[in-house]
Coordinates of C-alpha atoms in Angstrom, one line a residue:
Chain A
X1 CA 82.7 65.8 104.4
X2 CA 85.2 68.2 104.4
X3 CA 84.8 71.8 103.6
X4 CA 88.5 72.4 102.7
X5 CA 88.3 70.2 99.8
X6 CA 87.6 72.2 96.6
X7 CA 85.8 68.6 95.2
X8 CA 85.1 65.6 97.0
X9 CA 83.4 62.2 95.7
X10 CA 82.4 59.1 97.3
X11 CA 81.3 56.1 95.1
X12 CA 79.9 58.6 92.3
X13 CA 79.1 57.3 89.0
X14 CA 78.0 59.5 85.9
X15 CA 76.1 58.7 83.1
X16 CA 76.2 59.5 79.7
X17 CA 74.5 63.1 78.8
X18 CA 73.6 61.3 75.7
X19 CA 72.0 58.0 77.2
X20 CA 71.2 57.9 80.5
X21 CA 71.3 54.3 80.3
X22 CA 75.1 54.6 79.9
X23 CA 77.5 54.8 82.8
X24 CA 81.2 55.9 81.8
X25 CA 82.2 55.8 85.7
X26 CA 81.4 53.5 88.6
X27 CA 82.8 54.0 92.0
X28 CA 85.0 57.5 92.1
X29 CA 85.9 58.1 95.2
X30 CA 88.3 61.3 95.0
X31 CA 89.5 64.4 96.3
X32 CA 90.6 67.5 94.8
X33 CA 92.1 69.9 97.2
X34 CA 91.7 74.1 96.0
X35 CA 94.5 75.3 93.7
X36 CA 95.3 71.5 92.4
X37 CA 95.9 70.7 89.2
X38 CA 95.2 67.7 87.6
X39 CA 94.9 66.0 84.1
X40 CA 92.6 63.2 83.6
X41 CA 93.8 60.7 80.6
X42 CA 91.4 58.9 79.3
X43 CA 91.5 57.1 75.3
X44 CA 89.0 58.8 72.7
X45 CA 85.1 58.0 73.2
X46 CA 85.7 56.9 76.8
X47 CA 83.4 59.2 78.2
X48 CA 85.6 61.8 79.4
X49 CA 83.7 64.7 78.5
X50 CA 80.9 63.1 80.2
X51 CA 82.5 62.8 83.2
X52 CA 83.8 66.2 83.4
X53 CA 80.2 67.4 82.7
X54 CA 79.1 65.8 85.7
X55 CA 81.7 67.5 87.4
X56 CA 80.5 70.6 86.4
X57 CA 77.0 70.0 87.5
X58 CA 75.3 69.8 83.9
X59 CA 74.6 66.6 84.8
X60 CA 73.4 64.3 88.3
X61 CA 75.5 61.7 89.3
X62 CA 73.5 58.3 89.2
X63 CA 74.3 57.5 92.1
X64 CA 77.4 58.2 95.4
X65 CA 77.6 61.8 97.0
X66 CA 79.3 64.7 95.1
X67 CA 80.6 67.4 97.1
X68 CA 81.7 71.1 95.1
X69 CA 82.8 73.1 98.0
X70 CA 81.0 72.3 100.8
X71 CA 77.8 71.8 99.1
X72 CA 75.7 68.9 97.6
X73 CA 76.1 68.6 93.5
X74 CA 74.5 69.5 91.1
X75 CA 73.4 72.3 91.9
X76 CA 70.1 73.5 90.4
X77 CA 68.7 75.6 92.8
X78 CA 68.4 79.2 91.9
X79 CA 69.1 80.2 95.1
X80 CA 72.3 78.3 95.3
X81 CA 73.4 79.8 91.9
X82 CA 76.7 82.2 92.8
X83 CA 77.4 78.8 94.4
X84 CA 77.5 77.0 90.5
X85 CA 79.2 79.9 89.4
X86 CA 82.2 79.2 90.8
X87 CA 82.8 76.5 88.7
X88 CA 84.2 77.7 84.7
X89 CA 83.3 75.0 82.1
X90 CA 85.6 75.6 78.8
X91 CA 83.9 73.2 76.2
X92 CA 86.0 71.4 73.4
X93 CA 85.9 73.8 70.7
X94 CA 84.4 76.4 72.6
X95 CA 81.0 75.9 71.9
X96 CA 80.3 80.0 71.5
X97 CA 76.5 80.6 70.5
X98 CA 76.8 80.9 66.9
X99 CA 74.4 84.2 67.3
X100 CA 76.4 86.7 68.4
X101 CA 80.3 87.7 68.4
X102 CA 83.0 86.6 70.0
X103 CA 83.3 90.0 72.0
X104 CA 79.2 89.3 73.0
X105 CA 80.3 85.4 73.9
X106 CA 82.6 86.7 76.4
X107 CA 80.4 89.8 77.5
X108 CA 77.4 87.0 77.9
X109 CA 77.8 86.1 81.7
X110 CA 78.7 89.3 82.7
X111 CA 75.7 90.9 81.2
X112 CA 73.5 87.9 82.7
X113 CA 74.8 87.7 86.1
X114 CA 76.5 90.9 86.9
X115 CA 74.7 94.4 86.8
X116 CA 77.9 96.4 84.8
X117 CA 77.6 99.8 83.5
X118 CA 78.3 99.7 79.7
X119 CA 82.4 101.3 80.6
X120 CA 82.6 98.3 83.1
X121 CA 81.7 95.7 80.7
X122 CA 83.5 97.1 77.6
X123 CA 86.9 97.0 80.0
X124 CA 86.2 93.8 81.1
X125 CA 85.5 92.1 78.2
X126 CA 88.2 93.7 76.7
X127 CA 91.3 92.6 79.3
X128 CA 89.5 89.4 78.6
X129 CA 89.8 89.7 74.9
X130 CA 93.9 91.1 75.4
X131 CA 94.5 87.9 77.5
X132 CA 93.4 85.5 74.9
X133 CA 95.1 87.3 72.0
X134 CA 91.7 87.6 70.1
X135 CA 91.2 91.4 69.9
X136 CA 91.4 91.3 66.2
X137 CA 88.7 89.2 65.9
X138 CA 86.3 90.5 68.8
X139 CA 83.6 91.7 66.3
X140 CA 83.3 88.3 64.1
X141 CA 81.1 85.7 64.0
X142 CA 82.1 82.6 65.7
X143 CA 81.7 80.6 62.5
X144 CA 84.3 83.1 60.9
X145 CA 87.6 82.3 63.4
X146 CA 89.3 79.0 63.2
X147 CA 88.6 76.1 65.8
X148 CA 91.5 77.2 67.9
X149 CA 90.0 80.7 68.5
X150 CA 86.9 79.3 69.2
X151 CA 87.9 77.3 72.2
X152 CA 90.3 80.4 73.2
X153 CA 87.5 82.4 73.8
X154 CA 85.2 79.6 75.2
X155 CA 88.4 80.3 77.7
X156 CA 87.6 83.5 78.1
X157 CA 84.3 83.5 78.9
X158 CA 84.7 80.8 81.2
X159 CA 87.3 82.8 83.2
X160 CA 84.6 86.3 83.1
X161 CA 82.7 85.4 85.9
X162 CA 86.1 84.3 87.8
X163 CA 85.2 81.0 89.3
X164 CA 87.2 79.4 91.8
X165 CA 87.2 75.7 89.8
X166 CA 87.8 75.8 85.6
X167 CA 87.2 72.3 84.0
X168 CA 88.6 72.0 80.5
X169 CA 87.2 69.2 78.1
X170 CA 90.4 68.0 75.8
X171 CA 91.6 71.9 75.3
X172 CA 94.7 70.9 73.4
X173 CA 93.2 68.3 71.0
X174 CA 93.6 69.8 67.4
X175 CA 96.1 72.1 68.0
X176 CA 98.8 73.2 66.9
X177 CA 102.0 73.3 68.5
X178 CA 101.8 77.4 69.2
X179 CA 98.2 77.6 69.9
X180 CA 99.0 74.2 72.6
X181 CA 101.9 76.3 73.9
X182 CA 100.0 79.0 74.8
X183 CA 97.1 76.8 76.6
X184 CA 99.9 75.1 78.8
X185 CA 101.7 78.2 79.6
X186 CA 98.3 80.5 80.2
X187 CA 97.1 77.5 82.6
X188 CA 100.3 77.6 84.0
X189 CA 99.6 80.9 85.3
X190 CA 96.0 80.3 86.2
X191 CA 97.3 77.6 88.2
X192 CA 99.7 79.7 90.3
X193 CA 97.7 82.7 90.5
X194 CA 96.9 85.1 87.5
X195 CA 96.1 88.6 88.1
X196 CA 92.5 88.4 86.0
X197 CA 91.8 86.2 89.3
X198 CA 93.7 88.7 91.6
X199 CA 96.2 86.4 92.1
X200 CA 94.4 83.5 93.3
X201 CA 95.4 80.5 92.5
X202 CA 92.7 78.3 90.3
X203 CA 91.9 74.4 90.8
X204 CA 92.0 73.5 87.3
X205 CA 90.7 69.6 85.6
X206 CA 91.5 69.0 82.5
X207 CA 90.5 66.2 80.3
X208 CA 93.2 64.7 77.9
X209 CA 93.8 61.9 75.5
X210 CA 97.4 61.7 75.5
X211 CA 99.5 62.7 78.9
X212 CA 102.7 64.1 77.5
X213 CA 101.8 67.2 76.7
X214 CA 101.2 67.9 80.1
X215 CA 104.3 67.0 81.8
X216 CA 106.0 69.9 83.6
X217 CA 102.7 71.1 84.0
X218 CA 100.0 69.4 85.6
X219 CA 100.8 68.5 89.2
X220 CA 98.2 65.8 89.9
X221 CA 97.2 62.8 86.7
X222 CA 94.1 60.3 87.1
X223 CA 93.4 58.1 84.5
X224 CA 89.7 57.2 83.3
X225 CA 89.7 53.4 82.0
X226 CA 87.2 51.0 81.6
X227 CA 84.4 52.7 84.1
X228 CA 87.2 53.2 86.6
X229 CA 88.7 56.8 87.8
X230 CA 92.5 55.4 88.7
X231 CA 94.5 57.9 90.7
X232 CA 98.2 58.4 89.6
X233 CA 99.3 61.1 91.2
X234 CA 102.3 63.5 90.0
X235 CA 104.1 62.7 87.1
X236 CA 106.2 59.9 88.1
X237 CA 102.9 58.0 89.4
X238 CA 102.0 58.3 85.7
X239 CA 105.4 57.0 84.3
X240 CA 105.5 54.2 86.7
X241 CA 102.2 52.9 85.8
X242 CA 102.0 49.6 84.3
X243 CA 98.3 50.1 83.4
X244 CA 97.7 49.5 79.4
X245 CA 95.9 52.5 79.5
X246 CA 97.8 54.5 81.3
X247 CA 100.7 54.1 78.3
X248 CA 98.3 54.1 75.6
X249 CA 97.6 57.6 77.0
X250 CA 101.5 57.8 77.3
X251 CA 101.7 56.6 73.4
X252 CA 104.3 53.8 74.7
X253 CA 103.8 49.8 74.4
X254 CA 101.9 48.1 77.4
X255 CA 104.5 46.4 79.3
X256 CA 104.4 42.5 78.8
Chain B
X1 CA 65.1 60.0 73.3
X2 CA 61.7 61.0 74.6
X3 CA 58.7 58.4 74.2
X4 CA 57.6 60.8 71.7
X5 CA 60.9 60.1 69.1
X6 CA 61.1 56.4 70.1
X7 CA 57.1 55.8 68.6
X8 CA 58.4 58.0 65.8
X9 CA 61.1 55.7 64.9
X10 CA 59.2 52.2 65.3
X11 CA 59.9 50.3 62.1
X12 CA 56.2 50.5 60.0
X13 CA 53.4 48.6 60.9
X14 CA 50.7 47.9 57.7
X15 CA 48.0 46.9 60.9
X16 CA 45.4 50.1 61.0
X17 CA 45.0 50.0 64.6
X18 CA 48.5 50.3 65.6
X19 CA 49.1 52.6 63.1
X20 CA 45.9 55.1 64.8
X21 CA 46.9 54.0 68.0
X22 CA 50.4 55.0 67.9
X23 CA 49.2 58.4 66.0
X24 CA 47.1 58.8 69.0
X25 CA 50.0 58.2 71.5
X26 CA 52.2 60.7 69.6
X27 CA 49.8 63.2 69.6
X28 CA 48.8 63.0 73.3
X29 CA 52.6 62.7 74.3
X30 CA 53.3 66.2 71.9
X31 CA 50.3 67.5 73.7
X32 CA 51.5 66.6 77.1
X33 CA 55.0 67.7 76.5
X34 CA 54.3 71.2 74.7
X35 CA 51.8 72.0 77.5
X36 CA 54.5 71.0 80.0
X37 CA 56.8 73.7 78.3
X38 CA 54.0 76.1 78.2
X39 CA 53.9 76.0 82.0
X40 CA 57.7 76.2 82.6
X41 CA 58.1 79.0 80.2
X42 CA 55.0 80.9 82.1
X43 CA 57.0 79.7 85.3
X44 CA 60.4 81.4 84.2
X45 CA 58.5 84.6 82.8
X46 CA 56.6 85.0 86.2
X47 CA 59.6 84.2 88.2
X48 CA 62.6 85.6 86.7
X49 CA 60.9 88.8 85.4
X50 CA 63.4 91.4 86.4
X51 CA 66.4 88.9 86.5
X52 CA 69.0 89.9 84.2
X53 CA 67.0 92.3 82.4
X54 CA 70.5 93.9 80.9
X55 CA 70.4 90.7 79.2
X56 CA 66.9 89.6 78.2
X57 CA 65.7 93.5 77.1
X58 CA 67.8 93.5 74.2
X59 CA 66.8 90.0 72.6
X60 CA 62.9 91.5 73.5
X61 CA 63.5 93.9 71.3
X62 CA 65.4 92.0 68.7
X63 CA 62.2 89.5 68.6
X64 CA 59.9 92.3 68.7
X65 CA 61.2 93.7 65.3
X66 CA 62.0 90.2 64.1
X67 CA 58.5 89.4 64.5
X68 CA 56.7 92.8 64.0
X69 CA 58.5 95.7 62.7
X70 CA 61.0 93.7 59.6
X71 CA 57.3 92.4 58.6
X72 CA 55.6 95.5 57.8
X73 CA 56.3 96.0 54.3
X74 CA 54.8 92.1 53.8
X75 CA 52.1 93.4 55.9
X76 CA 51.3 96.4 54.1
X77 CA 51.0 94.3 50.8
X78 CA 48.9 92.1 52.0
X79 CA 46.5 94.4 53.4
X80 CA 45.9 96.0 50.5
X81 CA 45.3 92.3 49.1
X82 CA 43.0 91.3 51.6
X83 CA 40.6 95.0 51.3
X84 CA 40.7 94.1 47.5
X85 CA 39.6 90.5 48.5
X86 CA 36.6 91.0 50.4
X87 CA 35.3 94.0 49.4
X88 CA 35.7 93.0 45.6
X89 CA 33.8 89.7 46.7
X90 CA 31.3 91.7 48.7
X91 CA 30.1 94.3 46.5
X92 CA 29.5 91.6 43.7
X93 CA 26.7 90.1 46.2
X94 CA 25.7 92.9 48.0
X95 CA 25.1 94.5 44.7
X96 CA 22.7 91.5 43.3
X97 CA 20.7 91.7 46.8
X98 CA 21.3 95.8 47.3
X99 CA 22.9 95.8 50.5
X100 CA 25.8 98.1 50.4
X101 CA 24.7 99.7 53.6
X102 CA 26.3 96.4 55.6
X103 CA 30.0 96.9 53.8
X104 CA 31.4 98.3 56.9
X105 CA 29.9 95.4 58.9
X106 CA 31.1 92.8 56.8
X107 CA 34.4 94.0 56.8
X108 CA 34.4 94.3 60.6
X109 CA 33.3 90.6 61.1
X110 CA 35.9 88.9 58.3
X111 CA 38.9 91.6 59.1
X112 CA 38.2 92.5 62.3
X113 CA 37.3 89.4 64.4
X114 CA 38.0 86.2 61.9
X115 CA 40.3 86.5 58.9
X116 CA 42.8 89.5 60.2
X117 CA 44.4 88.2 63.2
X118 CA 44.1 84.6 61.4
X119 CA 46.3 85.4 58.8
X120 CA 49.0 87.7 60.4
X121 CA 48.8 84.5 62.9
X122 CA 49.8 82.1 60.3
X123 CA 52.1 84.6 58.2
X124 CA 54.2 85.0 61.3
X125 CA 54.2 81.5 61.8
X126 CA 55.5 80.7 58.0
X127 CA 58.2 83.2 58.3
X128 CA 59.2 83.6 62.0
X129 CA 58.5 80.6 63.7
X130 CA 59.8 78.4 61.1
X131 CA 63.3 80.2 61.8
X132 CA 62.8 79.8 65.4
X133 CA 62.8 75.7 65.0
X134 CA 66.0 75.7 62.6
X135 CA 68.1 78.4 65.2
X136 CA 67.3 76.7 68.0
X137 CA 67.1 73.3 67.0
X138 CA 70.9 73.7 65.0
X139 CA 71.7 75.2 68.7
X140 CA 70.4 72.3 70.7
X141 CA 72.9 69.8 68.0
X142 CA 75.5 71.9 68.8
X143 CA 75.5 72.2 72.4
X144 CA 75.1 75.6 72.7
X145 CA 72.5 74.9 75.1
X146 CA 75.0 73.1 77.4
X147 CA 77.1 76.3 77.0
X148 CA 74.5 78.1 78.4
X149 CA 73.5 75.9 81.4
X150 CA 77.4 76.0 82.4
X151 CA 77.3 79.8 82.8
X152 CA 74.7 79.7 84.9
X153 CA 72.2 80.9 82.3
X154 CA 68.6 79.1 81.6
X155 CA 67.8 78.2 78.3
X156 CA 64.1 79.0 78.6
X157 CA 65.0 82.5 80.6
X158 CA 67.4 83.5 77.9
X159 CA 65.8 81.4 74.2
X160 CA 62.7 81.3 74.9
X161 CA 60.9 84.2 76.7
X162 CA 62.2 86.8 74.6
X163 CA 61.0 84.7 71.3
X164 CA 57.2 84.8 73.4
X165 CA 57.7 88.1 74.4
X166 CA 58.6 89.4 70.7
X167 CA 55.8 86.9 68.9
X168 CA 53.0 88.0 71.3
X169 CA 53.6 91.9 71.0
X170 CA 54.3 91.5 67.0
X171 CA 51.5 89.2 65.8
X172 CA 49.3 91.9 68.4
X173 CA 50.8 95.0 67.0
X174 CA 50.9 93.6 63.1
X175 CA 47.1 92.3 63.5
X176 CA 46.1 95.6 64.3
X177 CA 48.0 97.3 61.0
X178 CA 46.8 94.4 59.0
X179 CA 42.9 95.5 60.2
X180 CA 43.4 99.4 59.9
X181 CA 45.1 98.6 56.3
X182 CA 42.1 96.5 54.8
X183 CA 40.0 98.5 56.4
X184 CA 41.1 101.5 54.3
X185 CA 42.1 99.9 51.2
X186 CA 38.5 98.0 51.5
X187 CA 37.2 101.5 51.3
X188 CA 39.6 102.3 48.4
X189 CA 38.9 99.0 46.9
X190 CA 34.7 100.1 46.9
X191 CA 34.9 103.6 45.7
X192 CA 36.8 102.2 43.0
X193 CA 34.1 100.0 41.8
X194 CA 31.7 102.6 41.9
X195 CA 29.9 101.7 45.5
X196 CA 27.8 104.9 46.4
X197 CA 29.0 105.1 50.2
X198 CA 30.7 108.0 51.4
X199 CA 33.5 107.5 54.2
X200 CA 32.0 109.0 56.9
X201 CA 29.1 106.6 56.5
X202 CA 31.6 103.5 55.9
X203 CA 33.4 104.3 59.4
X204 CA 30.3 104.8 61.0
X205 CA 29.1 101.5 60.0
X206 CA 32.1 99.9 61.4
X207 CA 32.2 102.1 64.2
X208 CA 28.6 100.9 65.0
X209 CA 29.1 96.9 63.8
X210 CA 32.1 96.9 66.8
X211 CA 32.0 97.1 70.6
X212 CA 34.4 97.4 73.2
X213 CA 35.0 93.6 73.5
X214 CA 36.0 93.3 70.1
X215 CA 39.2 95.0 71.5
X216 CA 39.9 93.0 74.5
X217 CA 39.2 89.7 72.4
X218 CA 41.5 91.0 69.5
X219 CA 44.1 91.5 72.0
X220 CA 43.5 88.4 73.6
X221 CA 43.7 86.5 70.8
X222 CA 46.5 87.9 68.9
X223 CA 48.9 87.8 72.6
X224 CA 47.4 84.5 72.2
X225 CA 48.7 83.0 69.1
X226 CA 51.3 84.8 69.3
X227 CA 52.2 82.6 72.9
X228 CA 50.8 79.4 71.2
X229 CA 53.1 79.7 68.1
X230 CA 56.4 80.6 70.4
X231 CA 56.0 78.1 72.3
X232 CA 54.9 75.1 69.7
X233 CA 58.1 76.1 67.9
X234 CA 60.7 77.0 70.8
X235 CA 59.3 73.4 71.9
X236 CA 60.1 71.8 68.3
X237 CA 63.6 73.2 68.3
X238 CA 64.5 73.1 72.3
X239 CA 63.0 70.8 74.2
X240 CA 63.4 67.5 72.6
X241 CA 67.2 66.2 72.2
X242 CA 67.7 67.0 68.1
X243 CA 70.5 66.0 65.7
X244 CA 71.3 68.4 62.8
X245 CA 69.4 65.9 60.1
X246 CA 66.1 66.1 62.0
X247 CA 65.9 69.8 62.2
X248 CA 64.1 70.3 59.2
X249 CA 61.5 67.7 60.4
X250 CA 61.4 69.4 63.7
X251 CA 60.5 72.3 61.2
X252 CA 57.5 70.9 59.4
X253 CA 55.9 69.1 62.8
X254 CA 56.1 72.8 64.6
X255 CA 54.1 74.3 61.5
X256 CA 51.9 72.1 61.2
X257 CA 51.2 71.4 64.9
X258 CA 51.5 75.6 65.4
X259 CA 48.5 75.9 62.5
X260 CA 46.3 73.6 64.4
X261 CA 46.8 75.3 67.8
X262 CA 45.7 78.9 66.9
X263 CA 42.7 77.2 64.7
X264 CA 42.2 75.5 67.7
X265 CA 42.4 78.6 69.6
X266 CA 40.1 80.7 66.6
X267 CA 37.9 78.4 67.0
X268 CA 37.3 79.0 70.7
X269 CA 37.4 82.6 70.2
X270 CA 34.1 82.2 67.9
X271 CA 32.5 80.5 71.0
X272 CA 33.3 83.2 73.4
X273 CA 31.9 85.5 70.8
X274 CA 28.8 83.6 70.3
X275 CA 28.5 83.2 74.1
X276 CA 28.6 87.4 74.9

């Protein structure tokens, strides 16, 4: 295997996180190289998010060889965890913990994993807070901010620790068409280096249900169909594609 | 679903033997799996005790007035109560037989060793651990617990130990106010109803009906239900894949299950008592 590759899988299949007895992908065999950035399209309740958690090591593959920087996944050995950290996982919605602020969402890995003094945390978590916009609400309640602030600072807490990989599960479904500008253009500039990550620029994976959005964007597309993880690759891969699927996802009738 | 939720949810069966024997799986499967949890919780306690203490010493605290400190005032009442309760009971008998010289000793067995760490077991249970199931069961439904696996955190590091931490020290540390309370408002409760027995002699007696293992057992015991009921709940809510609508089942299974463990536990207690 090789080390260079951010993400590497040979004949992986993942299970559903619900039921183990469900696989939503057979046979992956794919490459990610670091600072890519790729969409994967796949229609609602295809087991997308699934997928990507298995990607982030919440879940084993059932079977095949998956490769997250060098190193077998998932990774659940303690000693191996600043390895895990390096992959961000930004949940659709956000899922915060419903127990404590937004400002304490975002402060939670950072108080976990690195040993701050109070002034280090406070301006960490609060460049955090500037990035996303959500200053004004750094003291409320998840429950008490709209859906789309949620998942903004699900964002931002995924980006504290500042891992190398950030997997999004469907980040613009719901939203409106400022709140999505602002995810593609604040991806943007993860993707070609922010300064939060010192300039470094981030592999990102998204999960989508509908391409468009991210054309002009995203630089690599795979499309999850029917069990099967179908490269595409840039934008005109996904245009060309004759797959039914593939222009579902583009909202365009299925060639004859 | 565990094996435990699939036997739940087989359709009815009017045959009494399946009915006992799928009681009897359920219950050996609940008391496989909460003992399984025990360990991994002792595990992670033993393991990660200075790991992110910046993060775990705050949520001790929070559990430790959660389960001890926001109590007191219910404490307090029912102290009073419980003096009332024995003594009145007491001196009625004692009185008919002219014994008032064993008061302090009879308060010392029922407060002391039986009914006092008892009942601030199963008053913490009622209105703590009950809260424990819905919070962290509504958690588990809504995937906050996948949150906290993808930042690297452990569930049973970050939920759980604090919650055993906070109901060990509370139910310890409220037992003990709950004793020294009935204890004095027994007293109250005695000179009251005209019981000739000065103080002095009343603390002597109870001074003389308790020894130094009294202490170590009390301690024992109330760190021990304290574990038992933490654990019997954070399993309820946790450990078992929950949907919002079975929460509140989660809720009465943990009670109920939690009553029978520190009775369980009380019960061995009385042997080690008879035994020294």
């Amino acid at each position: 295997m090789n080390t260079a590759t951010a993400i590497e899988m040979c004949n992986v299949a993942a299970g559903s996180s619900k039921d183990a007895n469900i696989v939503v992908a057979e046979q992956v065999n794919w490459k990610i190289l670091p600072g890519e950035y790729w969409v994967i399209g796949a229609p609602q309740h295809s087991g997308k998010s699934d997928f990507l958690m298995m990607i982030g090591g919440l879940t084993a593959p059932r079977e095949g060889d998956y490769i997250f920087l060098g190193v077998q996944m998932p990774v659940f050995d303690e000693t191996l965890l600043a390895h895990r950290l390096k992959l961000g996982f930004v949940f659709d919605g956000g899922q915060l913990l419903s127990g404590l602020s937004v400002a304490e969402n975002i402060a939670l890995p950072l108080r976990y994993h690195r040993e701050l003094s109070p002034d280090e945390l406070d301006a960490r978590v609060t460049e955090l807070l500037e990035l996303t916009d959500l200053m004004a609400m750094a003291n409320l309640a998840p429950g008490r901010i709209g859906r789309a602030w949620q998942q903004r600072a699900g964002l931002a807490r995924a980006l504290a620790l500042q891992p190398e990989v950030l997997l999004l599960d469907s980040p613009l479904t719901g939203l409106d068409a400022r709140h999505a500008n602002w995810w593609l253009g604040f991806l943007d500039q993860l993707s070609r280096g922010h300064r939060w990550l010192d300039g470094r620029p981030m592999t990102i994976i998204i999960t989508a249900d509908d391409f468009r959005p991210w054309q002009g964007h995203a630089r690599q597309f795979a499309c999850l169909s029917e069990k099967r993880l179908t490269v595409l690759g840039d934008w005109s891969g996904v245009e060309k594609s004759r797959d039914a699927a593939v222009r579902e996802l583009l909202n365009v009738e299925a060639a004859p | 679903m565990t094996d435990t939720q699939l036997l739940r949810r087989l359709p009815h069966t009017r045959s009494f033997t399946q009915v006992l024997g799928r009681g009897l799986l359920v219950f050996l499967l609940t008391v496989q799996g909460v003992s399984a949890f025990a360990l991994i919780t002792l595990g992670v306690m033993l393991t990660k005790f200075r790991v992110a203490r910046q993060a775990i010493a705050p949520l001790v605290r929070q559990q430790i007035a959660r389960a001890g400190v926001q109590l007191l005032p219910m404490f307090a009442f029912i102290s009073i109560v419980l003096g009332l309760l024995v003594i009145g009971q007491s001196v009625a008998l004692q009185n008919r037989i002219g014994a008032v010289e064993f008061l302090g000793n009879i308060m010392a067995v029922v407060i002391v060793r039986e009914l006092g760490p008892l009942l601030a077991a199963l008053l913490v249970l009622a209105r703590v651990g009950t809260a424990i199931v819905v919070e962290l069961g509504t958690a588990r439904a809504m995937g906050e617990i996948e949150s906290l696996e993808a930042l690297g955190i452990d569930p049973v590091h970050y939920l759980v130990v604090p919650r055993v931490i906070g109901m060990a020290l509370g139910i310890f540390s409220l037992t003990v106010y709950l004793i020294i309370g009935s204890l004095v408002s027994g007293y109250v409760w005695a000179f009251i109803q005209g019981v000739p027995l000065l103080p002095g002699d009343y603390f002597n007696q109870l001074a003389g009906a308790l020894n130094y293992m009294d202490f170590i057992l009390l301690a024992l015991k109330t760190c021990g239900f304290g574990f038992i009921i933490a654990i019997v709940t954070c399993y309820h809510g946790l450990a078992q894949p929950i949907r919002v609508e079975e929460v509140s089942r989660a809720t009465v299974r943990a009670v109920a299950q939690g009553t029978i463990a520190c009775i369980l536990l009380d019960a061995l207690f009385i042997v080690i008592y008879l035994a020294i």
